[in-house]
Amino acid sequence: MPVVVAAVCPHPPLLVPEVASGAAPDLDDLRAACLAAIDQLSTASSVLVVGAAAARATYPAAAGGSFGPYGAPGVRIGTGDPVLPLSLAVGGWLLEQTKAAQLPRAYLAVPMDATPAECRQLGQEIADGNDRIGLLVMGDGSARRSEHSPVHLHPRAEIFDTTVATALQHRDLDVLNALDPDLAVELQAAGRAPWQVLAGALTATTLTGDLTYHAAPYGVGYFVASFT
């Protein structure tokens, strides 16, 4: 059982206090939930951070990520060029503040348009390795949860996010695998592909889920969950 623990977190740049500026306290609860979930990855031998991006890519531990495009040029991770997409940069930034910070790590970008079958296969390939892997799966829910969302309210957004939250809580891998890519695009739910990679990776495990955060403070659905 090489995947021995997993955490699910969202990736809004506002998690970084220097980006959020005066609004940083608004996400204190979310930030704390993320760090608590990632702390549990310290029982693994290595960490793989998984997030959505335009194209599939793998990055080494030293890969850089910068929050300059979000107004915080002084905040960055890694020693290399800032090549990490936002989902992985936020994952790396969170990871560096936890008990799992010293573990060997790698980053995997999953194409946002990957099919459910491709995501599931990728997750199974991760689980076929010999290392005791801790997965850090980054993904936001719908960005259309309210009239104040980045995109205007969609009537199916809350239902979609509630479905995901329930699936994470109860480790319902079939529900995660069945998430509709087209609907996820319509709802601007960036976590669909990474969650389906998670489902594939957990198939051969007996890990149980614990949903510790589900809210939409800025009209975007955010989830934090642990699988131990």
Short mmCIF file of C-alpha atoms in Angstrom, two decimals:
data_model
loop_
_atom_site.label_atom_id
_atom_site.label_comp_id
_atom_site.label_asym_id
_atom_site.label_seq_id
_atom_site.Cartn_x
_atom_site.Cartn_y
_atom_site.Cartn_z
CA MET A 1 0.00 0.00 0.00
CA PRO A 2 2.40 2.72 -1.17
CA VAL A 3 -0.12 5.57 -0.73
CA VAL A 4 -0.21 5.64 3.05
CA VAL A 5 -1.82 9.04 3.71
CA ALA A 6 -3.40 11.84 1.70
CA ALA A 7 -4.59 15.41 2.17
CA VAL A 8 -6.91 17.52 0.03
CA CYS A 9 -6.60 21.31 0.09
CA PRO A 10 -7.70 24.25 -2.10
CA HIS A 11 -5.27 26.58 -3.80
CA PRO A 12 -6.47 30.20 -3.65
CA PRO A 13 -3.47 32.55 -3.65
CA LEU A 14 -5.24 34.40 -0.82
CA LEU A 15 -4.03 31.64 1.51
CA VAL A 16 -0.69 33.48 1.41
CA PRO A 17 -1.06 36.36 3.91
CA GLU A 18 1.15 38.67 1.84
CA VAL A 19 -1.26 38.22 -1.07
CA ALA A 20 -4.40 38.60 1.03
CA SER A 21 -3.00 41.63 2.85
CA GLY A 22 -5.72 43.08 5.12
CA ALA A 23 -8.10 40.23 4.29
CA ALA A 24 -5.68 37.55 5.53
CA PRO A 25 -7.58 36.89 8.80
CA ASP A 26 -10.67 35.98 6.77
CA LEU A 27 -9.00 32.71 5.81
CA ASP A 28 -7.37 31.88 9.15
CA ASP A 29 -9.66 28.88 9.67
CA LEU A 30 -9.03 27.54 6.18
CA ARG A 31 -5.27 28.05 6.49
CA ALA A 32 -5.21 26.24 9.84
CA ALA A 33 -7.27 23.34 8.47
CA CYS A 34 -4.87 22.97 5.52
CA LEU A 35 -1.79 22.91 7.72
CA ALA A 36 -3.34 20.38 10.11
CA ALA A 37 -4.22 18.06 7.22
CA ILE A 38 -0.76 18.35 5.66
CA ASP A 39 0.93 17.70 9.01
CA GLN A 40 -0.40 14.15 8.77
CA LEU A 41 1.66 13.55 5.63
CA SER A 42 4.73 13.43 7.86
CA THR A 43 4.13 9.69 8.37
CA ALA A 44 5.01 9.06 4.71
CA SER A 45 8.45 8.63 3.18
CA SER A 46 7.89 11.23 0.47
CA VAL A 47 5.22 13.68 -0.68
CA LEU A 48 3.73 14.08 -4.14
CA VAL A 49 1.87 17.35 -4.67
CA VAL A 50 -0.84 17.00 -7.34
CA GLY A 51 -2.65 19.93 -8.94
CA ALA A 52 -4.37 20.98 -12.13
CA ALA A 53 -2.62 22.89 -14.90
CA ALA A 54 -2.86 23.44 -18.64
CA ALA A 55 -0.64 20.46 -19.45
CA ARG A 56 0.82 17.43 -17.74
CA ALA A 57 4.25 17.97 -16.23
CA THR A 58 6.39 16.74 -13.38
CA TYR A 59 8.67 18.96 -11.36
CA PRO A 60 11.46 18.18 -8.88
CA ALA A 61 11.60 19.34 -5.28
CA ALA A 62 13.71 22.38 -6.16
CA ALA A 63 11.21 23.73 -8.70
CA GLY A 64 10.33 27.32 -7.99
CA GLY A 65 7.00 29.01 -7.52
CA SER A 66 6.38 32.75 -7.24
CA PHE A 67 3.45 34.77 -5.95
CA GLY A 68 4.64 37.88 -7.75
CA PRO A 69 1.76 37.69 -10.26
CA TYR A 70 -0.61 37.93 -7.28
CA GLY A 71 1.00 40.98 -5.73
CA ALA A 72 3.56 39.37 -3.43
CA PRO A 73 6.88 39.28 -5.34
CA GLY A 74 8.79 38.60 -2.14
CA VAL A 75 7.05 35.27 -1.55
CA ARG A 76 8.38 32.29 -3.44
CA ILE A 77 9.24 28.66 -2.90
CA GLY A 78 11.98 26.43 -4.24
CA THR A 79 15.39 27.38 -5.56
CA GLY A 80 14.77 27.01 -9.27
CA ASP A 81 13.01 29.17 -11.81
CA PRO A 82 9.37 29.93 -10.93
CA VAL A 83 7.82 27.29 -13.17
CA LEU A 84 5.17 25.82 -10.86
CA PRO A 85 1.53 26.53 -11.76
CA LEU A 86 -0.58 28.15 -9.05
CA SER A 87 -2.06 24.91 -7.69
CA LEU A 88 1.40 23.42 -7.09
CA ALA A 89 2.94 26.66 -5.85
CA VAL A 90 0.27 26.99 -3.16
CA GLY A 91 0.71 23.31 -2.29
CA GLY A 92 4.45 23.75 -1.90
CA TRP A 93 4.00 26.93 0.14
CA LEU A 94 1.64 25.16 2.54
CA LEU A 95 3.85 22.08 2.74
CA GLU A 96 6.86 24.12 3.80
CA GLN A 97 5.02 25.24 6.95
CA THR A 98 4.21 21.76 8.24
CA LYS A 99 5.78 18.72 9.87
CA ALA A 100 6.15 17.18 6.41
CA ALA A 101 8.35 20.02 5.13
CA GLN A 102 11.59 18.04 5.27
CA LEU A 103 10.34 15.00 3.37
CA PRO A 104 11.48 14.41 -0.22
CA ARG A 105 8.88 15.85 -2.55
CA ALA A 106 7.88 16.07 -6.18
CA TYR A 107 5.14 17.90 -8.05
CA LEU A 108 2.71 16.57 -10.65
CA ALA A 109 0.57 18.83 -12.84
CA VAL A 110 -2.53 17.11 -14.21
CA PRO A 111 -4.14 18.50 -17.38
CA MET A 112 -7.41 20.25 -16.61
CA ASP A 113 -8.99 18.50 -19.59
CA ALA A 114 -7.79 14.98 -18.68
CA THR A 115 -10.62 12.45 -18.88
CA PRO A 116 -11.82 10.67 -15.74
CA ALA A 117 -10.32 7.43 -17.05
CA GLU A 118 -6.94 9.11 -17.61
CA CYS A 119 -7.01 10.60 -14.12
CA ARG A 120 -7.94 7.29 -12.55
CA GLN A 121 -5.15 5.53 -14.44
CA LEU A 122 -2.65 8.14 -13.33
CA GLY A 123 -3.69 7.67 -9.72
CA GLN A 124 -3.30 3.92 -10.01
CA GLU A 125 0.18 4.37 -11.48
CA ILE A 126 1.13 6.51 -8.49
CA ALA A 127 -0.13 3.82 -6.15
CA ASP A 128 1.84 1.11 -7.96
CA GLY A 129 5.16 2.53 -6.75
CA ASN A 130 7.23 1.13 -3.91
CA ASP A 131 7.64 4.31 -1.87
CA ARG A 132 5.37 5.16 1.08
CA ILE A 133 3.76 8.16 -0.59
CA GLY A 134 1.82 10.96 1.02
CA LEU A 135 -0.42 12.70 -1.52
CA LEU A 136 -1.18 16.40 -1.28
CA VAL A 137 -4.06 16.95 -3.70
CA MET A 138 -4.81 20.57 -4.54
CA GLY A 139 -8.16 21.59 -5.97
CA ASP A 140 -10.88 24.24 -5.67
CA GLY A 141 -14.58 23.62 -5.98
CA SER A 142 -16.91 25.74 -8.09
CA ALA A 143 -16.02 29.41 -8.55
CA ARG A 144 -19.70 30.19 -9.08
CA ARG A 145 -21.16 29.77 -5.60
CA SER A 146 -22.57 33.29 -5.08
CA GLU A 147 -23.30 36.60 -6.73
CA HIS A 148 -19.91 37.74 -5.42
CA SER A 149 -18.03 34.85 -7.03
CA PRO A 150 -15.29 35.38 -9.62
CA VAL A 151 -17.96 34.29 -12.14
CA HIS A 152 -21.66 34.86 -11.63
CA LEU A 153 -23.78 32.44 -9.61
CA HIS A 154 -24.64 29.09 -11.19
CA PRO A 155 -27.67 27.15 -9.91
CA ARG A 156 -25.78 23.83 -9.90
CA ALA A 157 -22.63 25.07 -8.16
CA GLU A 158 -23.64 24.38 -4.57
CA ILE A 159 -25.04 20.94 -5.45
CA PHE A 160 -21.80 20.02 -7.21
CA ASP A 161 -19.67 21.14 -4.27
CA THR A 162 -21.87 19.38 -1.72
CA THR A 163 -21.53 16.19 -3.75
CA VAL A 164 -17.74 16.50 -3.69
CA ALA A 165 -17.68 17.28 0.04
CA THR A 166 -19.81 14.25 0.85
CA ALA A 167 -17.65 12.02 -1.34
CA LEU A 168 -14.50 13.21 0.42
CA GLN A 169 -16.03 12.70 3.85
CA HIS A 170 -17.20 9.18 3.08
CA ARG A 171 -14.38 8.16 0.72
CA ASP A 172 -16.89 7.57 -2.05
CA LEU A 173 -14.46 6.96 -4.89
CA ASP A 174 -17.23 6.08 -7.33
CA VAL A 175 -18.76 9.55 -6.92
CA LEU A 176 -15.38 11.24 -7.42
CA ASN A 177 -14.73 9.13 -10.51
CA ALA A 178 -18.15 10.05 -11.90
CA LEU A 179 -17.68 13.84 -11.73
CA ASP A 180 -18.55 15.28 -15.14
CA PRO A 181 -15.61 17.13 -16.74
CA ASP A 182 -17.91 19.33 -18.84
CA LEU A 183 -19.95 20.36 -15.82
CA ALA A 184 -16.76 21.04 -13.86
CA VAL A 185 -15.59 23.37 -16.63
CA GLU A 186 -18.96 25.13 -16.68
CA LEU A 187 -18.81 25.57 -12.90
CA GLN A 188 -15.11 26.48 -13.00
CA ALA A 189 -14.25 23.74 -10.50
CA ALA A 190 -10.48 23.42 -10.82
CA GLY A 191 -10.21 20.37 -8.57
CA ARG A 192 -12.05 17.84 -10.72
CA ALA A 193 -9.02 16.19 -12.36
CA PRO A 194 -6.84 16.09 -9.20
CA TRP A 195 -9.70 14.62 -7.17
CA GLN A 196 -10.11 11.87 -9.76
CA VAL A 197 -6.36 11.15 -9.58
CA LEU A 198 -6.85 10.84 -5.82
CA ALA A 199 -9.71 8.40 -6.37
CA GLY A 200 -7.50 6.23 -8.54
CA ALA A 201 -4.67 6.32 -6.02
CA LEU A 202 -6.92 5.36 -3.11
CA THR A 203 -8.58 2.42 -4.86
CA ALA A 204 -6.17 -0.17 -3.48
CA THR A 205 -6.06 1.33 0.03
CA THR A 206 -8.25 1.15 3.10
CA LEU A 207 -7.69 4.79 4.08
CA THR A 208 -10.74 6.56 5.48
CA GLY A 209 -11.76 10.16 4.85
CA ASP A 210 -12.28 13.05 7.23
CA LEU A 211 -13.65 16.32 5.82
CA THR A 212 -12.48 19.13 8.10
CA TYR A 213 -13.48 22.21 6.08
CA HIS A 214 -16.14 23.02 3.50
CA ALA A 215 -17.15 26.60 2.85
CA ALA A 216 -17.25 29.21 0.09
CA PRO A 217 -16.01 32.40 1.79
CA TYR A 218 -15.44 34.27 -1.49
CA GLY A 219 -17.99 32.46 -3.60
CA VAL A 220 -15.53 29.65 -4.38
CA GLY A 221 -15.93 26.20 -2.86
CA TYR A 222 -13.01 25.16 -0.67
CA PHE A 223 -12.51 21.71 0.87
CA VAL A 224 -9.96 20.27 3.26
CA ALA A 225 -9.89 16.54 3.90
CA SER A 226 -7.52 13.92 5.27
CA PHE A 227 -7.25 10.26 4.38
CA THR A 228 -5.50 8.16 7.00
#
